[in-house]
Amino acid sequence: MSKIVNVGIVQIACSAVPQENLDKAIVKIREAAAKGAQIICLQELFKSLYFCDVEDYNNFNLAEAIPGPSTETLSELAKELGVVIIASLFEKRAQGIYHNTTAVLDSDGTYLGKYRKMHIPDDPAYYEKFYFTPGDLGYKIFKTKFATIGVLICWDQWYPEGARITSLMGAEILFYPTAIGWATSQDEDTNSEQFNAWQTIQRSHAVANGIHVVSVNRVGFEQQGAMKFWGGSFIANPFGRILLQASHDKEEVHVLAVDLNKTDTYRTHWPFLRDRRIDSYQPITKRYIDEN
């Protein structure tokens, strides 16, 4: 029998007022649920502008405990609507210890746990190392009512190791809340190249692991117009085919039915997991393979 799961993606633009963003997310979650969504994923750090463009100590005031006020609100909503909610938040773990974290709330409102972002970037306009301690919970799966899911976050997208480990733990779908955009000073060729690289690496995770991949990005201009978050949220099947893709410039809510039983078909016809040579992979634990 087919195992059909209705996946909802919420792609929104954010303001500088956290409550406005939370309120908007709630409206969009309700919209997705009304369209039949069972698992709904929000974008990375959806409660605020992407504040990591600057190193500003005042931005630590945006953080909160997880579980905490936002997860309590969303847990009530999940229970009311009977949906799973994947919510990316700025976590205050303790004084001076902060994480980029995603909470997972089951359809009965149960807080299932959290994943802390493992790979932390530090680039112009993405100064995340200033704010976030690297994740220390390892890779995680969450056994929700509708599917066993894996959650990774944004910069994790570029690392096949995280996708592989999460898949080997039994994830049936990989979700990537993300926040990535174009500098408005860039030319269109560079923009196209960057988006294609971002989508291609995630499609490759779908192919290599034989599972669906869901990537949810923010949209709109931020940083006083210097950054255009490129949206483009998408769902790829286990062979990397794009089943759904959102626009680059609009707030959108989409729901797509995915058949998780197709994973077995892809994995038996293209048995990449069967043919892994796990006895040969020890060198991957080195930073770089050289004489030293």
Coordinates of C-alpha atoms in Angstrom, one line a residue:
M1 CA 0.0 0.0 0.0
S2 CA 1.2 3.5 -0.8
K3 CA 2.2 5.7 2.1
I4 CA 1.1 9.2 1.0
V5 CA 2.1 12.2 3.0
N6 CA 1.0 15.7 2.3
V7 CA 4.0 18.1 2.7
G8 CA 3.4 21.8 3.2
I9 CA 6.0 24.5 2.6
V10 CA 5.7 28.1 3.8
Q11 CA 7.8 30.7 2.1
I12 CA 7.4 34.2 3.5
A13 CA 9.1 37.6 3.8
C14 CA 10.0 38.7 7.3
S15 CA 9.8 42.0 9.1
A16 CA 11.9 43.4 12.1
V17 CA 9.0 42.6 14.5
P18 CA 9.1 39.0 15.8
Q19 CA 5.4 38.9 16.7
E20 CA 4.4 40.0 13.3
N21 CA 6.4 37.2 11.8
L22 CA 5.0 34.6 14.2
D23 CA 1.5 35.8 13.4
K24 CA 2.1 35.6 9.7
A25 CA 3.5 32.1 10.0
I26 CA 0.5 31.0 12.0
V27 CA -1.8 32.3 9.2
K28 CA 0.3 30.5 6.6
I29 CA 0.3 27.3 8.6
R30 CA -3.5 27.4 8.8
E31 CA -3.6 28.0 5.0
A32 CA -1.3 24.9 4.4
A33 CA -3.5 22.8 6.8
A34 CA -6.6 23.9 4.9
K35 CA -5.0 22.7 1.7
G36 CA -4.5 19.3 3.3
A37 CA -0.9 19.5 4.6
Q38 CA 0.1 17.0 7.3
I39 CA 3.8 18.1 7.8
I40 CA 4.5 21.8 7.5
C41 CA 7.9 23.3 7.3
L42 CA 8.8 26.9 8.0
Q43 CA 12.0 28.7 6.8
E44 CA 15.1 29.2 8.8
L45 CA 14.8 31.8 11.6
F46 CA 11.3 32.7 10.5
K47 CA 10.6 35.0 13.5
S48 CA 13.0 37.7 12.5
L49 CA 14.9 39.4 9.7
Y50 CA 18.1 37.5 8.9
F51 CA 20.1 39.3 11.6
C52 CA 23.5 37.6 10.9
D53 CA 24.4 40.2 8.3
V54 CA 26.0 42.2 11.1
E55 CA 27.8 41.4 14.4
D56 CA 25.5 43.2 16.9
Y57 CA 25.2 42.1 20.5
N58 CA 21.7 43.5 20.6
N59 CA 20.5 40.7 18.3
F60 CA 21.0 38.1 21.1
N61 CA 17.8 39.6 22.5
L62 CA 15.9 37.8 19.7
A63 CA 16.8 34.4 21.2
E64 CA 14.5 32.2 23.4
A65 CA 14.4 28.9 25.2
I66 CA 13.4 25.8 23.3
P67 CA 11.0 24.5 24.4
G68 CA 9.7 28.0 25.2
P69 CA 7.1 30.6 24.2
S70 CA 7.1 30.0 20.5
T71 CA 7.1 26.2 20.7
E72 CA 4.2 26.4 23.1
T73 CA 2.2 28.6 20.7
L74 CA 3.0 26.3 17.8
S75 CA 2.3 23.2 19.8
E76 CA -1.2 24.4 20.5
L77 CA -1.6 25.2 16.8
A78 CA -0.3 21.8 15.7
K79 CA -2.7 20.1 18.1
E80 CA -5.7 22.2 16.9
L81 CA -5.0 21.5 13.2
G82 CA -3.7 18.0 13.6
V83 CA -0.4 18.8 11.7
V84 CA 3.3 18.4 12.3
I85 CA 5.1 21.7 12.4
I86 CA 8.9 22.2 11.8
A87 CA 9.9 25.5 13.3
S88 CA 13.4 27.1 13.0
L89 CA 14.2 29.4 16.0
F90 CA 17.1 31.2 17.6
E91 CA 17.8 29.2 20.8
K92 CA 19.1 30.6 24.0
R93 CA 20.4 27.6 25.8
A94 CA 22.1 29.4 28.7
Q95 CA 23.8 32.7 29.3
G96 CA 26.4 33.1 26.5
I97 CA 25.4 29.9 24.7
Y98 CA 23.1 30.2 21.7
H99 CA 22.2 27.9 18.8
N100 CA 20.5 27.9 15.5
T101 CA 17.8 25.3 16.2
T102 CA 14.8 23.7 14.7
A103 CA 12.0 22.3 16.9
V104 CA 9.6 19.5 15.7
L105 CA 6.1 19.5 17.0
D106 CA 3.9 16.4 16.4
S107 CA 0.2 16.5 15.3
D108 CA -1.1 16.1 18.9
G109 CA 1.0 19.1 20.0
T110 CA 3.8 17.0 21.5
Y111 CA 7.3 18.5 21.4
L112 CA 9.4 15.8 19.8
G113 CA 12.7 17.5 20.2
K114 CA 15.1 19.7 18.4
Y115 CA 18.1 19.7 16.0
R116 CA 20.9 22.2 16.4
K117 CA 22.6 23.3 13.3
M118 CA 25.9 21.5 12.9
H119 CA 27.7 23.5 10.2
I120 CA 28.0 27.2 11.0
P121 CA 29.1 29.6 8.2
D122 CA 31.1 32.8 8.4
D123 CA 30.9 34.8 5.2
P124 CA 30.2 38.5 4.4
A125 CA 26.6 39.1 5.3
Y126 CA 26.4 35.6 7.0
Y127 CA 28.3 36.1 10.3
E128 CA 26.7 33.1 12.0
K129 CA 29.8 32.1 14.0
F130 CA 29.3 35.3 16.0
Y131 CA 25.9 34.1 17.2
F132 CA 25.7 30.3 17.1
T133 CA 27.5 27.6 19.0
P134 CA 27.8 24.6 16.7
G135 CA 25.2 21.9 17.3
D136 CA 26.1 19.2 19.8
L137 CA 23.1 16.9 19.6
G138 CA 24.3 15.2 16.5
Y139 CA 22.1 14.3 13.6
K140 CA 18.5 13.6 14.4
I141 CA 15.4 11.9 13.2
F142 CA 11.9 12.5 14.5
K143 CA 9.1 9.9 14.5
T144 CA 6.0 12.0 13.7
K145 CA 2.5 10.7 13.2
F146 CA 2.8 10.9 9.4
A147 CA 6.5 10.0 8.7
T148 CA 9.9 9.7 10.2
I149 CA 11.7 12.9 9.2
G150 CA 15.2 14.3 9.3
V151 CA 15.9 18.0 9.8
L152 CA 19.1 19.8 8.8
I153 CA 19.5 23.5 8.5
C154 CA 20.7 25.8 5.7
W155 CA 24.6 25.6 5.6
D156 CA 24.2 21.9 6.4
Q157 CA 22.8 21.6 2.8
W158 CA 26.4 21.7 1.4
Y159 CA 27.5 18.6 3.3
P160 CA 26.6 15.2 2.0
E161 CA 27.8 13.6 5.3
G162 CA 24.9 15.1 7.3
A163 CA 22.3 14.0 4.7
R164 CA 23.8 10.5 4.6
I165 CA 23.9 10.0 8.3
T166 CA 20.4 11.3 8.8
S167 CA 19.1 9.0 6.1
L168 CA 20.9 6.0 7.5
M169 CA 19.2 6.7 10.8
G170 CA 15.9 6.1 9.1
A171 CA 14.7 9.4 7.9
E172 CA 12.0 9.1 5.2
I173 CA 12.1 12.8 4.2
L174 CA 14.9 15.3 4.7
F175 CA 13.8 18.9 5.5
Y176 CA 16.0 21.9 5.2
P177 CA 14.8 25.2 6.6
T178 CA 17.1 27.8 5.0
A179 CA 17.9 31.5 4.5
I180 CA 20.0 32.2 1.5
G181 CA 19.9 35.0 -1.0
W182 CA 21.6 37.1 -3.6
A183 CA 23.5 40.3 -3.1
T184 CA 21.6 42.8 -5.2
S185 CA 24.9 44.1 -6.6
Q186 CA 25.5 40.7 -8.3
D187 CA 24.9 40.0 -12.0
E188 CA 22.2 37.5 -13.2
D189 CA 24.8 34.9 -14.3
T190 CA 26.2 34.8 -10.8
N191 CA 22.7 34.6 -9.3
S192 CA 21.7 31.7 -11.6
E193 CA 25.0 29.9 -10.9
Q194 CA 24.5 30.2 -7.2
F195 CA 20.9 29.1 -7.1
N196 CA 21.6 26.1 -9.4
A197 CA 24.5 25.0 -7.1
W198 CA 22.2 25.3 -4.1
Q199 CA 19.5 23.3 -5.6
T200 CA 21.8 20.7 -7.3
I201 CA 23.6 19.8 -4.1
Q202 CA 20.3 19.1 -2.3
R203 CA 18.9 17.2 -5.3
S204 CA 22.1 15.1 -5.1
H205 CA 21.2 14.2 -1.4
A206 CA 17.8 13.0 -2.7
V207 CA 19.5 10.8 -5.3
A208 CA 22.4 9.4 -3.2
N209 CA 20.0 8.5 -0.3
G210 CA 16.9 7.6 -2.3
I211 CA 14.5 9.8 -0.3
H212 CA 12.5 13.0 -0.8
V213 CA 14.2 16.3 0.0
V214 CA 12.2 19.4 1.0
S215 CA 14.0 22.8 1.1
V216 CA 12.2 25.9 2.5
N217 CA 13.8 29.3 2.0
R218 CA 12.7 32.9 2.9
V219 CA 11.9 35.5 0.3
G220 CA 12.2 39.3 -0.1
F221 CA 14.6 42.2 0.3
E222 CA 16.5 42.6 3.6
Q223 CA 19.7 44.4 4.8
Q224 CA 18.4 47.8 3.5
G225 CA 17.9 46.3 0.1
A226 CA 21.4 44.9 -0.2
M227 CA 20.1 41.2 -0.1
K228 CA 17.4 39.5 -2.0
F229 CA 16.5 36.2 -0.4
W230 CA 15.8 34.1 -3.4
G231 CA 12.9 31.9 -2.3
G232 CA 12.8 29.0 -4.7
S233 CA 11.7 26.5 -2.1
F234 CA 11.3 23.1 -3.6
I235 CA 10.5 19.4 -3.2
A236 CA 12.6 16.8 -5.0
N237 CA 11.8 13.1 -5.3
P238 CA 14.3 10.3 -4.6
F239 CA 15.8 10.6 -8.0
G240 CA 16.3 14.4 -7.7
R241 CA 13.4 15.4 -10.0
I242 CA 11.8 18.7 -8.9
L243 CA 8.2 18.0 -8.1
L244 CA 7.4 21.6 -6.9
Q245 CA 9.3 24.8 -6.9
A246 CA 8.2 28.2 -5.5
S247 CA 9.0 31.5 -7.1
H248 CA 12.0 33.7 -6.4
D249 CA 10.0 36.8 -5.3
K250 CA 6.6 35.9 -3.8
E251 CA 5.3 34.6 -0.5
E252 CA 3.8 31.2 -1.2
V253 CA 2.2 28.2 0.5
H254 CA 2.3 24.9 -1.3
V255 CA 1.2 21.4 -0.4
L256 CA 2.3 18.3 -2.3
A257 CA 1.4 14.7 -1.8
V258 CA 4.5 12.5 -1.7
D259 CA 4.5 8.7 -1.8
L260 CA 7.1 7.4 0.6
N261 CA 6.8 3.8 -0.7
K262 CA 8.6 5.0 -3.8
T263 CA 11.8 5.1 -1.8
D264 CA 11.9 1.3 -1.9
T265 CA 11.5 1.3 -5.6
Y266 CA 14.3 3.8 -6.2
R267 CA 16.6 2.1 -3.7
T268 CA 16.1 -1.4 -5.2
H269 CA 16.5 -0.3 -8.8
W270 CA 19.5 2.0 -8.0
P271 CA 20.9 0.3 -4.9
F272 CA 23.4 2.9 -3.9
L273 CA 23.0 2.0 -0.2
R274 CA 23.5 -1.7 -0.9
D275 CA 26.9 -1.0 -2.6
R276 CA 28.4 1.3 -0.1
R277 CA 31.9 0.3 0.9
I278 CA 31.8 1.2 4.5
D279 CA 35.1 -0.6 5.1
S280 CA 36.9 2.0 3.0
Y281 CA 35.5 5.3 4.4
Q282 CA 37.7 5.9 7.4
P283 CA 39.7 8.7 5.7
I284 CA 36.6 10.8 5.6
T285 CA 37.1 11.6 9.2
K286 CA 40.3 13.6 8.4
R287 CA 40.2 17.3 7.8
Y288 CA 42.4 16.8 4.7
I289 CA 44.3 13.8 3.4
D290 CA 47.9 14.7 3.1
E291 CA 51.3 13.4 4.3
N292 CA 50.9 15.0 7.7

